PDB file of C-alpha atoms in Angstrom:
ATOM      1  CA  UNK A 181      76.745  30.762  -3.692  1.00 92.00           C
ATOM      2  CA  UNK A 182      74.462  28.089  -4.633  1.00 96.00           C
ATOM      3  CA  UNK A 183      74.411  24.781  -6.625  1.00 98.00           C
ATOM      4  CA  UNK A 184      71.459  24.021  -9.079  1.00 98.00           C
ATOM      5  CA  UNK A 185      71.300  20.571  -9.975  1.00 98.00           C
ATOM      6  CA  UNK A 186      70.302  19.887 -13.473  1.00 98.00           C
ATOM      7  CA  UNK A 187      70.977  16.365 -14.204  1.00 97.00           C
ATOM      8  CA  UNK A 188      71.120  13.358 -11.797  1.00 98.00           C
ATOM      9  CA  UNK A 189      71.204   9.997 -13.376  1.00 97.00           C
ATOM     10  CA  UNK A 190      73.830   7.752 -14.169  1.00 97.00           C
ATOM     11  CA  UNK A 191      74.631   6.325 -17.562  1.00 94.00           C
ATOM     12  CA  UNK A 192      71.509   7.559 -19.395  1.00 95.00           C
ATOM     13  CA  UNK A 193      68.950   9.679 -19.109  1.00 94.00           C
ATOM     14  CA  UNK A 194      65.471   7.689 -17.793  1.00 92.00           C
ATOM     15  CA  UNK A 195      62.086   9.641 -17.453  1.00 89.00           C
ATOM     16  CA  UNK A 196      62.577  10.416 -13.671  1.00 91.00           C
ATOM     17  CA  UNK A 197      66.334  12.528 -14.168  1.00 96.00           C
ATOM     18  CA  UNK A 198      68.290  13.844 -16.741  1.00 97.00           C
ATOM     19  CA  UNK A 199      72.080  13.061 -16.857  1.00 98.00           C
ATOM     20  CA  UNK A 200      74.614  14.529 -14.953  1.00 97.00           C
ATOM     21  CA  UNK A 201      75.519  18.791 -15.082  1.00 98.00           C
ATOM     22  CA  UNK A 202      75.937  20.786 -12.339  1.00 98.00           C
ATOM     23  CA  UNK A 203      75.643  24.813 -11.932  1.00 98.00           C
ATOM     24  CA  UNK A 204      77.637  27.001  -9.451  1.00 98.00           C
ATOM     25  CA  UNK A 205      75.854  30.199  -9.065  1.00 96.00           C
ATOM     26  CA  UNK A 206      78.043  33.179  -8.228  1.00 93.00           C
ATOM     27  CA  UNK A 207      76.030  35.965  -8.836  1.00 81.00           C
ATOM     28  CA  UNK A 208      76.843  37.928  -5.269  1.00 78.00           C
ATOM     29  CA  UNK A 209      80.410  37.025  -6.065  1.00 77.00           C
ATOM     30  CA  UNK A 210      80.746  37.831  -9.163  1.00 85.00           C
ATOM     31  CA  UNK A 211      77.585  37.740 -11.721  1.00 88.00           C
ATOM     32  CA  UNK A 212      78.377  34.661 -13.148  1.00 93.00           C
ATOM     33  CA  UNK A 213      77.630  31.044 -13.551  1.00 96.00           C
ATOM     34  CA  UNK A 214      80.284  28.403 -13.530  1.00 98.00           C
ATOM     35  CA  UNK A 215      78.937  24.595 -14.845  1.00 98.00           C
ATOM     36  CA  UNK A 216      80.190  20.927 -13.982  1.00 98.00           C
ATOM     37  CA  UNK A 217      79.849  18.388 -16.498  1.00 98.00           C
ATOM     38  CA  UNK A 218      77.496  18.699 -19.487  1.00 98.00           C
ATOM     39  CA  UNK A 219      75.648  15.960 -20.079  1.00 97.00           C
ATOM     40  CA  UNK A 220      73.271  15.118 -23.156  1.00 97.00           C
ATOM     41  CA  UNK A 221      69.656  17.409 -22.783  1.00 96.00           C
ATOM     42  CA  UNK A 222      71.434  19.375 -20.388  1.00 97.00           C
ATOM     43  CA  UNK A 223      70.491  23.088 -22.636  1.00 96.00           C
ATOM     44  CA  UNK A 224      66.952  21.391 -22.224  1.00 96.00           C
ATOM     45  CA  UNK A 225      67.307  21.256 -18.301  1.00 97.00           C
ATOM     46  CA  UNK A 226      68.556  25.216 -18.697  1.00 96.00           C
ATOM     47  CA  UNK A 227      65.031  26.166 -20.346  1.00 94.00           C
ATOM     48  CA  UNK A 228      63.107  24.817 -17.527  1.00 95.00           C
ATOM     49  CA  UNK A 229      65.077  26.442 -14.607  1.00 95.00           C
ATOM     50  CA  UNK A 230      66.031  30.246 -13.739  1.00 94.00           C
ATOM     51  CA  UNK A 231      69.813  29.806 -15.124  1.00 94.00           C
ATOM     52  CA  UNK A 232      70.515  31.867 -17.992  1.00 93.00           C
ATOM     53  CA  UNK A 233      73.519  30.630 -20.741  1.00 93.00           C
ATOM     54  CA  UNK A 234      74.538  34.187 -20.856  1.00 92.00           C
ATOM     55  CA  UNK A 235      75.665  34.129 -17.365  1.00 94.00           C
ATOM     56  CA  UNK A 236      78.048  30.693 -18.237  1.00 96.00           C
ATOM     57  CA  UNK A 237      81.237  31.711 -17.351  1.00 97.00           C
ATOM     58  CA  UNK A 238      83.250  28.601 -17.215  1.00 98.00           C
ATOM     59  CA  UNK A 239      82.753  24.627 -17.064  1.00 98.00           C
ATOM     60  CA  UNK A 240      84.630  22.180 -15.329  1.00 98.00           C
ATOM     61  CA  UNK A 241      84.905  18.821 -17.068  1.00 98.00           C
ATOM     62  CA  UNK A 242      85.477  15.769 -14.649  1.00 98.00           C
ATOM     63  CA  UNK A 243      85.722  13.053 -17.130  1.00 98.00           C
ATOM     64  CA  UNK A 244      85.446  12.284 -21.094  1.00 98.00           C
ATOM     65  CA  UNK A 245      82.374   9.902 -20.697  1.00 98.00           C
ATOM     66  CA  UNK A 246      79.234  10.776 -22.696  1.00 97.00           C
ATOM     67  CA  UNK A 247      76.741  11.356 -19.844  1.00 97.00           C
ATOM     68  CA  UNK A 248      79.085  13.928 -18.863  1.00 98.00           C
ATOM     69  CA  UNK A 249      79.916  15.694 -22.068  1.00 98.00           C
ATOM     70  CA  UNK A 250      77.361  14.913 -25.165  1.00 98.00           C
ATOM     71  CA  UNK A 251      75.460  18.187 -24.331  1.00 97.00           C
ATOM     72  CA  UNK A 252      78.172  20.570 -24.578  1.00 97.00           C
ATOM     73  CA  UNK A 253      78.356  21.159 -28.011  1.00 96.00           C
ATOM     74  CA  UNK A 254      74.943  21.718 -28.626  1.00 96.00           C
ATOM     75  CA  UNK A 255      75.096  23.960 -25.196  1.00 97.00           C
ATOM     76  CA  UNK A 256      78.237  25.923 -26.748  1.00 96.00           C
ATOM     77  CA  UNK A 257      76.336  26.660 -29.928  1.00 94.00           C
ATOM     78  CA  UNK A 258      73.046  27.577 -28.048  1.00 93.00           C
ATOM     79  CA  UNK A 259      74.757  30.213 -25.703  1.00 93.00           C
ATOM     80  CA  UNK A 260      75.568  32.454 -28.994  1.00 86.00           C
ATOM     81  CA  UNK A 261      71.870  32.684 -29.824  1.00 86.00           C
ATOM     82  CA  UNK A 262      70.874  33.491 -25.981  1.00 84.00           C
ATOM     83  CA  UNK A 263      73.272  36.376 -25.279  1.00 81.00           C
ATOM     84  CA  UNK A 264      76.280  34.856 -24.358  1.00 86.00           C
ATOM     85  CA  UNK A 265      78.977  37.264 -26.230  1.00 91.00           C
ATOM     86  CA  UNK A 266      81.590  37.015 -22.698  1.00 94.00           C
ATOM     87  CA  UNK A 267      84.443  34.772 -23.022  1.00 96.00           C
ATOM     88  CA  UNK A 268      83.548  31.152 -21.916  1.00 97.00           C
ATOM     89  CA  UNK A 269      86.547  28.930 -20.407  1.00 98.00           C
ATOM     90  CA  UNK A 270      86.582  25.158 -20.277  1.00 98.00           C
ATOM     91  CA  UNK A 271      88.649  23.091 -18.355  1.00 98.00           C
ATOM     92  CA  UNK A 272      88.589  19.513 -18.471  1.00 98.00           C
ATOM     93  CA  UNK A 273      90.860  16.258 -18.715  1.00 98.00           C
ATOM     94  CA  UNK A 274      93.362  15.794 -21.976  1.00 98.00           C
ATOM     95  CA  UNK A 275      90.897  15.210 -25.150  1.00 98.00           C
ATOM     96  CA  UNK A 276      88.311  17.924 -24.244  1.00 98.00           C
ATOM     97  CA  UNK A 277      90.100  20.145 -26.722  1.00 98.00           C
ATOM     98  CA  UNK A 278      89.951  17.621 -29.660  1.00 98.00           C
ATOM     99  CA  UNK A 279      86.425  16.794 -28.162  1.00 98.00           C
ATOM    100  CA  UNK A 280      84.774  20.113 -28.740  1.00 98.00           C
ATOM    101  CA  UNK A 281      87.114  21.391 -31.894  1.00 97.00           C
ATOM    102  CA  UNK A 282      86.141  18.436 -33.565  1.00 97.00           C
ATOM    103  CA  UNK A 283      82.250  18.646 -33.047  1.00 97.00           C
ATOM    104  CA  UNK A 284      81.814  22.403 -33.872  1.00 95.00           C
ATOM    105  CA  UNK A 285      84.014  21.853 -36.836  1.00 95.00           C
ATOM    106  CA  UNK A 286      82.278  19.207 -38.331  1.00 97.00           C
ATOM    107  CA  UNK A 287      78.781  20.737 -37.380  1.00 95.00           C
ATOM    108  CA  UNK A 288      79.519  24.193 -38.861  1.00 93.00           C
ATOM    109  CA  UNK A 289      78.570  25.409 -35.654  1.00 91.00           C
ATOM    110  CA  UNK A 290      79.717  29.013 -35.087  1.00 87.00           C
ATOM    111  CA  UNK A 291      80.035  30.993 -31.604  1.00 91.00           C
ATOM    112  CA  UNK A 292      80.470  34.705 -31.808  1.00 90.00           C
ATOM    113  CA  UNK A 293      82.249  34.864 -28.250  1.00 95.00           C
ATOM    114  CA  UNK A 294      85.920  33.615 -27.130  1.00 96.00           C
ATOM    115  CA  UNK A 295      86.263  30.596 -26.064  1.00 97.00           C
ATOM    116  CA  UNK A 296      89.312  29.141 -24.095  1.00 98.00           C
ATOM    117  CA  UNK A 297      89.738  25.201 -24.023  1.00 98.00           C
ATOM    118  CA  UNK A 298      92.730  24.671 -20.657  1.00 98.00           C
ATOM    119  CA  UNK A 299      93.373  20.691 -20.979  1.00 98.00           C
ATOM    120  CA  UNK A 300      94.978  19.699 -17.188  1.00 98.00           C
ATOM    121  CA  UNK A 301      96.154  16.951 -15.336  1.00 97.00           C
ATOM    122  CA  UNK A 302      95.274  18.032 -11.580  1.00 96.00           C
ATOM    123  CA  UNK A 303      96.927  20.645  -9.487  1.00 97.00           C
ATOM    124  CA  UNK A 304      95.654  24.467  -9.652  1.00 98.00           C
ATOM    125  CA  UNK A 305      93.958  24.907 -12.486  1.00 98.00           C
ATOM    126  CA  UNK A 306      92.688  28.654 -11.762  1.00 98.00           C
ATOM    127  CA  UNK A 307      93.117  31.805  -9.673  1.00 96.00           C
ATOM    128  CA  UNK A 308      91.873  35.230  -9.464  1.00 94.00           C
ATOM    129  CA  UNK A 309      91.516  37.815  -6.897  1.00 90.00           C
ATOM    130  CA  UNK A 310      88.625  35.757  -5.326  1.00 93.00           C
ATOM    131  CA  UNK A 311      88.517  32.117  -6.125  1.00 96.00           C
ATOM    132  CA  UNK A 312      91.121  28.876  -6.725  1.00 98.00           C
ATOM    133  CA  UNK A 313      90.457  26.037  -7.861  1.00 98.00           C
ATOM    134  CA  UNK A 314      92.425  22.756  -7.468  1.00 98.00           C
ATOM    135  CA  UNK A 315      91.958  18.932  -9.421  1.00 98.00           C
ATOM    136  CA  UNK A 316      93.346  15.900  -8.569  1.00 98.00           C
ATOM    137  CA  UNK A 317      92.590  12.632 -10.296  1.00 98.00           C
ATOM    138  CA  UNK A 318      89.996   9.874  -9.204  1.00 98.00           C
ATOM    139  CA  UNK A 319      89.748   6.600  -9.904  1.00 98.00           C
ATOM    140  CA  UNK A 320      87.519   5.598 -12.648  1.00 98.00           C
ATOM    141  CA  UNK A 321      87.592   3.232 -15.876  1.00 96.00           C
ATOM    142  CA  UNK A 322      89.051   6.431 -17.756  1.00 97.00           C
ATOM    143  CA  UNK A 323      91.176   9.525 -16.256  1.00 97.00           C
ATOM    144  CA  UNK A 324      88.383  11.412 -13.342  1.00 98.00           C
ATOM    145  CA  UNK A 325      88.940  14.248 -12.074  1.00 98.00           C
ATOM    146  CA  UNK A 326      87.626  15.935  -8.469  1.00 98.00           C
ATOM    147  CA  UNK A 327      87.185  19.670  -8.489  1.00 98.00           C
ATOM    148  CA  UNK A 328      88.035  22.122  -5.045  1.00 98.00           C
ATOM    149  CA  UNK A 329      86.297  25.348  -5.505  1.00 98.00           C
ATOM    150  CA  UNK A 330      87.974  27.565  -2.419  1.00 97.00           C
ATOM    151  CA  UNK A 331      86.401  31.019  -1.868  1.00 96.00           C
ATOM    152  CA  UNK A 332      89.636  33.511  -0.429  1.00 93.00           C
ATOM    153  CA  UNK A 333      88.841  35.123   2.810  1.00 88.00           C
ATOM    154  CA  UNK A 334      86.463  37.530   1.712  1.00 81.00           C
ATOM    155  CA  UNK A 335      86.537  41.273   4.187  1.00 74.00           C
ATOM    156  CA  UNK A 336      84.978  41.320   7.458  1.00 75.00           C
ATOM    157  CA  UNK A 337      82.075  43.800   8.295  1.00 75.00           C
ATOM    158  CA  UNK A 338      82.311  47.669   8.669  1.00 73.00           C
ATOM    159  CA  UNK A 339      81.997  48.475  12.305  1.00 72.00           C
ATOM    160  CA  UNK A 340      79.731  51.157  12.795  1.00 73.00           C
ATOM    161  CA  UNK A 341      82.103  52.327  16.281  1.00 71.00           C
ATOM    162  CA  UNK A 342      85.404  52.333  14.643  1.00 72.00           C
ATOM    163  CA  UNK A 343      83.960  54.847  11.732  1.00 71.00           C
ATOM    164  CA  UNK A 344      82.127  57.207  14.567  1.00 71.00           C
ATOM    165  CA  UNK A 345      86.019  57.245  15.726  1.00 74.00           C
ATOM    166  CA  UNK A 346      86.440  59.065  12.625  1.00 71.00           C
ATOM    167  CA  UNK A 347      83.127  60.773  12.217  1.00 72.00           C
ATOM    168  CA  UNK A 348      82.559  59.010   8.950  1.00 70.00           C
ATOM    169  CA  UNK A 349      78.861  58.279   8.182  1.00 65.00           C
ATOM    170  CA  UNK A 350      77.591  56.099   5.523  1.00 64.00           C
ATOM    171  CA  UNK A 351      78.056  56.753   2.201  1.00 67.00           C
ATOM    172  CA  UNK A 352      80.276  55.667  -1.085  1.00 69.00           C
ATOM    173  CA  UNK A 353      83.542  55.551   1.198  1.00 70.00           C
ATOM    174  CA  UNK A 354      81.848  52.578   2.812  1.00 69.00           C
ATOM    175  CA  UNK A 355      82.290  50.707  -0.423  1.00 69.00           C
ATOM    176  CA  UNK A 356      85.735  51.954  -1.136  1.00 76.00           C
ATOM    177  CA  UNK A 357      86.824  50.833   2.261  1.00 74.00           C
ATOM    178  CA  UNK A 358      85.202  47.455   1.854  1.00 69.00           C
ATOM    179  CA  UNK A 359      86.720  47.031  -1.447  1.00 68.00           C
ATOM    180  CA  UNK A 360      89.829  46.834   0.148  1.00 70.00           C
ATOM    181  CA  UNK A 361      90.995  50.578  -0.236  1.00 79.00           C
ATOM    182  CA  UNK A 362      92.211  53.256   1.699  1.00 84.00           C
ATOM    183  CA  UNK A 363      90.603  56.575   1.749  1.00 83.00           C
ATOM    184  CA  UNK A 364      91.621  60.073   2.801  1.00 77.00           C
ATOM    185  CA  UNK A 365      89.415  62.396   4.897  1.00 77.00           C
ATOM    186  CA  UNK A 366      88.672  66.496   4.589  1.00 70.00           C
ATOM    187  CA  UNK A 367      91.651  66.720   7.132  1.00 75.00           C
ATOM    188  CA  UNK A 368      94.055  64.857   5.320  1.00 76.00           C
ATOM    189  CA  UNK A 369      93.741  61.815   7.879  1.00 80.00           C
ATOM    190  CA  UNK A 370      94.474  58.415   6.022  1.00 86.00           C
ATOM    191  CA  UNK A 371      91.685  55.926   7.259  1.00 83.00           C
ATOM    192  CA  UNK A 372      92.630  52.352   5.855  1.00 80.00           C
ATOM    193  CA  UNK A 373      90.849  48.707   5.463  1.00 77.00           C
ATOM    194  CA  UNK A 374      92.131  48.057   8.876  1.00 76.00           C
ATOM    195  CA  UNK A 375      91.011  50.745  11.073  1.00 77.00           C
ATOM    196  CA  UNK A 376      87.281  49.658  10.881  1.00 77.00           C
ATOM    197  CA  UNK A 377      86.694  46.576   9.438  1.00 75.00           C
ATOM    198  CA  UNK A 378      86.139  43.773  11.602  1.00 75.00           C
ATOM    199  CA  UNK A 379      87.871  40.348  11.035  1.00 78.00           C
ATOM    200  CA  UNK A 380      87.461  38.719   7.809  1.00 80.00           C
ATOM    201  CA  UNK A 381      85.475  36.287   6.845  1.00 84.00           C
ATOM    202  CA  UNK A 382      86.618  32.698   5.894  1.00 90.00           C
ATOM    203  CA  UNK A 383      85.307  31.889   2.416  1.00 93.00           C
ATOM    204  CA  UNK A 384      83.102  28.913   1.440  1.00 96.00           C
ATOM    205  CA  UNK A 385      84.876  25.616  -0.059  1.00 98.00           C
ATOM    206  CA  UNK A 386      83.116  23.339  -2.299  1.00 98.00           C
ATOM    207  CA  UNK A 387      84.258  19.571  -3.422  1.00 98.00           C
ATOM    208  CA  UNK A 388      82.756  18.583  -6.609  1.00 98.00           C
ATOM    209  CA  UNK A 389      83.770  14.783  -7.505  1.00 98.00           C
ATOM    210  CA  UNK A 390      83.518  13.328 -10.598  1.00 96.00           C
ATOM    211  CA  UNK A 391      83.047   9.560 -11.408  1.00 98.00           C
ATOM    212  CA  UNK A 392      85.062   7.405  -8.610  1.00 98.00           C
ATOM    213  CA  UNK A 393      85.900   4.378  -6.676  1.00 98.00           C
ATOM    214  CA  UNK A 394      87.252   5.268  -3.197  1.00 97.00           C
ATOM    215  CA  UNK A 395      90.649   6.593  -3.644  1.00 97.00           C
ATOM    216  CA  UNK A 396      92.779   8.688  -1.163  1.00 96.00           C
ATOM    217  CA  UNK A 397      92.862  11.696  -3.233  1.00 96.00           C
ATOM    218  CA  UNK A 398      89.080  12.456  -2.136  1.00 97.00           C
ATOM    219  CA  UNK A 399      89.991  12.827   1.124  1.00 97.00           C
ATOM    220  CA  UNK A 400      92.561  15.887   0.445  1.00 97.00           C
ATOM    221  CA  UNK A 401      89.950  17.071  -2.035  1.00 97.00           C
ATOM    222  CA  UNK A 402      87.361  17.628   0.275  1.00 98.00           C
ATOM    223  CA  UNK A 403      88.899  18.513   3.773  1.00 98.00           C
ATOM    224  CA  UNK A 404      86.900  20.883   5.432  1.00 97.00           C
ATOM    225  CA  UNK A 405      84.723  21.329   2.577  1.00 98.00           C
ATOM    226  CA  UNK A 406      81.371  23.010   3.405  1.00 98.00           C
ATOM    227  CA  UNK A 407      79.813  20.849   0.890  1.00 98.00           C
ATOM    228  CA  UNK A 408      81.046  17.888  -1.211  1.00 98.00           C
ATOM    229  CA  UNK A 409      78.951  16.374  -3.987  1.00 98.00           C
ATOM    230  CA  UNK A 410      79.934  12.833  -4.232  1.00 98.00           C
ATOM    231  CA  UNK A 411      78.541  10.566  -6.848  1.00 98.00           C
ATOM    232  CA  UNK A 412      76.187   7.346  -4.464  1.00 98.00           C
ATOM    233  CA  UNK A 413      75.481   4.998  -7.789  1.00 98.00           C
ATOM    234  CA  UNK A 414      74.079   2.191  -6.039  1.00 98.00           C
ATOM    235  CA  UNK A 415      73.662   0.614  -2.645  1.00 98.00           C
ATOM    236  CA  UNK A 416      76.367  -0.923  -0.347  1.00 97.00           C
ATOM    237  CA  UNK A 417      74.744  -3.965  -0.887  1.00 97.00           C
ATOM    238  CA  UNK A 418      76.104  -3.830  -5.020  1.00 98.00           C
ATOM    239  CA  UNK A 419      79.611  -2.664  -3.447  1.00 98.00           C
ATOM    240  CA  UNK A 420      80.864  -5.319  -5.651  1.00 98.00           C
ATOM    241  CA  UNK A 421      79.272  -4.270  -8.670  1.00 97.00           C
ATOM    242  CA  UNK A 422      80.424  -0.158  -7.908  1.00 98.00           C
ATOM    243  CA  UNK A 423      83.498  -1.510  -7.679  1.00 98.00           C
ATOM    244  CA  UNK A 424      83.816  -3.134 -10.959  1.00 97.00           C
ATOM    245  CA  UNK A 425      82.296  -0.338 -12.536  1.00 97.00           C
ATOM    246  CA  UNK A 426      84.479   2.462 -10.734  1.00 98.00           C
ATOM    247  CA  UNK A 427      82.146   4.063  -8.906  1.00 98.00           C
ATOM    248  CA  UNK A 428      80.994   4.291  -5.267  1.00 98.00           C
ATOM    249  CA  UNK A 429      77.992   3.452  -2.545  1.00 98.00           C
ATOM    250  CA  UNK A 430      76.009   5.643  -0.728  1.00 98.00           C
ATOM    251  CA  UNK A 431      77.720   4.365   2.072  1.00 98.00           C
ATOM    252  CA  UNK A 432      81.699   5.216   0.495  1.00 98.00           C
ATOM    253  CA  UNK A 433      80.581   8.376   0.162  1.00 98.00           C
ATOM    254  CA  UNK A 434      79.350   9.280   3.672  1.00 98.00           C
ATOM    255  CA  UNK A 435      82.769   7.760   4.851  1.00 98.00           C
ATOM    256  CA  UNK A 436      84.642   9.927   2.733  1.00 98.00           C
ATOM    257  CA  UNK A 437      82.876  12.662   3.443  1.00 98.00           C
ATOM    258  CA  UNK A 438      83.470  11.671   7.200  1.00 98.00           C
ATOM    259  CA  UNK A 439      87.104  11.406   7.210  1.00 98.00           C
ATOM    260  CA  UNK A 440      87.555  14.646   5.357  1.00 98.00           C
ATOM    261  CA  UNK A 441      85.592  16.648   7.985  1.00 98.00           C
ATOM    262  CA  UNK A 442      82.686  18.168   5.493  1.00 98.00           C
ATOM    263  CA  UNK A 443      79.910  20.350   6.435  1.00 98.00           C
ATOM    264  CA  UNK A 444      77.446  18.520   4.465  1.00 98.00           C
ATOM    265  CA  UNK A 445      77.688  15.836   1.681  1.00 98.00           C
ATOM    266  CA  UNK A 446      74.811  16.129  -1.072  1.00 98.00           C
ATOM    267  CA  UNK A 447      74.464  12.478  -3.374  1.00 98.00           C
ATOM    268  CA  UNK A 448      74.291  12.233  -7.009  1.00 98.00           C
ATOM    269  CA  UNK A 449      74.653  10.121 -10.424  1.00 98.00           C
ATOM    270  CA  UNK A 450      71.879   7.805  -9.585  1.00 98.00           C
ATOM    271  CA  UNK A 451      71.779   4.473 -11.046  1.00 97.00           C
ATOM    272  CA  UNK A 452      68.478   4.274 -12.842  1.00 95.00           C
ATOM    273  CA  UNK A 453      67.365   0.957 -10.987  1.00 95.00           C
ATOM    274  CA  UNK A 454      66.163   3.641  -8.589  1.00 96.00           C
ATOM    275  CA  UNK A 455      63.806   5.009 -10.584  1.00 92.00           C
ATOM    276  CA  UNK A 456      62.412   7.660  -8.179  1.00 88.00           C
ATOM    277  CA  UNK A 457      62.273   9.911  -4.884  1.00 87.00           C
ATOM    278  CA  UNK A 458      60.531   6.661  -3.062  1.00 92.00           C
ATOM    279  CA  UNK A 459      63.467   4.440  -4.465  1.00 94.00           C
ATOM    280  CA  UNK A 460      66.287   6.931  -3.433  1.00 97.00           C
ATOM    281  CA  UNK A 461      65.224   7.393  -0.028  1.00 97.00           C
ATOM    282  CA  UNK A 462      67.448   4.139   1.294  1.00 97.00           C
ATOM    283  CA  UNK A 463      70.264   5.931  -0.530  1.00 98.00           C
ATOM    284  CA  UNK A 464      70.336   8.764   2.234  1.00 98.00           C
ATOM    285  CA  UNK A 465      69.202   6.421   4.879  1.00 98.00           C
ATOM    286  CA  UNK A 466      72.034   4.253   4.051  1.00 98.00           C
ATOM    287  CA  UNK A 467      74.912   7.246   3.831  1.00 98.00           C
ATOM    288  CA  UNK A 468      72.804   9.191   6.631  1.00 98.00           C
ATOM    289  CA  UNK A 469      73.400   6.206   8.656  1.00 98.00           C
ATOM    290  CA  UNK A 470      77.575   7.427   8.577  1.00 98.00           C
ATOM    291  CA  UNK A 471      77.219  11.002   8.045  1.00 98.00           C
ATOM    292  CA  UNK A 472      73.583  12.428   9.364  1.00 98.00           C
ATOM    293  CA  UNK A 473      74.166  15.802   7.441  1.00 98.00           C
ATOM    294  CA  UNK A 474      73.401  14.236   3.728  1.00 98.00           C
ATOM    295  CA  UNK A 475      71.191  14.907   1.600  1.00 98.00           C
ATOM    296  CA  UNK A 476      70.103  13.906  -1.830  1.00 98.00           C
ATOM    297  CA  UNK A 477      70.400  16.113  -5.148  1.00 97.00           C
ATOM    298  CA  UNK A 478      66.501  16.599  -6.666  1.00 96.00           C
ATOM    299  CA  UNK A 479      66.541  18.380 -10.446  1.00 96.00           C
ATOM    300  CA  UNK A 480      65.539  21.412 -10.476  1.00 96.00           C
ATOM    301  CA  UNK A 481      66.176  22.599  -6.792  1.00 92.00           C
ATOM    302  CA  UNK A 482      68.612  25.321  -5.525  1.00 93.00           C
ATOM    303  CA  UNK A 483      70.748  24.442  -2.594  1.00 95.00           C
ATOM    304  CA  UNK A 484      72.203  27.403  -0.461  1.00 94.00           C
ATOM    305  CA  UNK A 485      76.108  26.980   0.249  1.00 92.00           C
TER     306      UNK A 485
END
């Protein structure tokens, strides 16, 4: 898995970052993309990275606000023309549906692939045979929503002793096995999963926060998280000002990311009176000061889960 940031600023776009969208690759998992938030230029950001629109398999909506959903319809209509003909699922806050209904509508705009609209209000939003995902609501001027991407297990290595037990030697029962099924040998002996697989391996969790004061709920959200992107608008030193806006400090985040026992915390949705790189750097100092294993989101860069 990785995460590709393609928008970072807060509010509006400014010459330094683009506004905020976030992509979950998946393509080991399961050849897909999945997308948080859409903010305005964000099909712009797509042209000038390796992402492809034809890969979008779902996006995650945290909040109605406009830097975090004027670029989905022209995104939507976009993906037709650049292959996308797979169903495309959004999930976002109650509106979204009216939101996007309303803007292809009125634009004419036509996609030639299904799309799903799921409207929630926290709780598990989605489940397959390899991934849930859970919401819970934030604390912001309008309904927020934080987004727990859990991984399930995933099946532990083949050990190369337990299949000289049964004289296997590599080949396409290695994948069946792997996959999860048994398989029966020349002499009838049933060799399952089990009998040479090692133990399996825990699967990656991933905390994805939309706009937020502190509130309890992030705490639950991210617990044990490998990685939680939490927005760091300003400095502790406007704590009063994050406040009144809803949002949160460098500094909140690194706690929260602290109490919930995280792997590593990555910072976005930069106020634009930090302008650039050189300007963001007492960001991380600041939250690095609480939780050393922080970094800072840069456009444009792929970040390894």
């Amino acid at each position: 898995m990785e995460l590709y940031f393609l928008g970072t600023n807060a509010g509006v776009p400014s010459l330094q970052r683009n506004v905020t969208s976030i992509a979950l690759r998946l393509m080991e998992e399961r050849r897909s993309m999945w997308l948080f938030d859409c903010g305005e230029g964000t099909q712009h950001q797509f042209l000038k990275s390796p992402l492809k629109l034809s890969k979008l398999e779902k996006i995650f909506i945290t909040h109605l606000h406009g830097d975090h959903i004027f670029g989905l319809p022209g995104l939507l209509s976009s993906r037709a023309y650049q292959g996308g003909v797979t169903p495309l699922t959004i999930y976002g806050p109650p509106g979204i549906r009216k939101y996007v209904e309303t803007s292809l509508e009125l634009s004419q705009s036509r996609v030639n692939y299904e799309l799903n609209i799921v409207e929630h209000q926290g709780g598990i939003i989605f489940e397959d045979d390899m991934f849930v995902v859970e919401s819970a609501l934030l604390e912001h001027r309008i309904d927020s929503y934080g987004y727990r991407i859990m991984e399930k297990d995933r099946p532990g290595s083949i050990d190369p002793s337990k299949l000289a037990v049964h004289g296997l030697k590599p080949g396409p029962l290695f994948g069946r096995l792997k996959r999860g099924e048994s398989i029966e040998l020349e002499d009838g002996v049933i060799v399952h999963p089990a009998d040479v697989l090692g133990s399996p391996k825990p699967g990656k969790v991933i905390t994805i926060l939309g706009d937020t004061r502190p509130t309890p709920n992030v705490v639950p959200l991210s617990a044990g998280a490998d990685v939680i992107v939490h927005e760091a608008t300003f400095l502790h030193e406007l704590a009063s000002t994050a406040h009144e806006y809803y949002h949160s400090t460098a500094l909140q985040a690194a706690e929260a990311a602290k109490e919930a026992g995280a792997g590593r915390l990555i910072l976005t949705h930069f106020s634009s009176r930090y302008k650039d790189a050189e300007h963001l750097e007492p960001l991380l100092l600041e939250a690095q000061s609480v939780f050393p294993n922080t970094r800072l989101a840069m456009e444009h860069e792929l970040i390894q889960i």
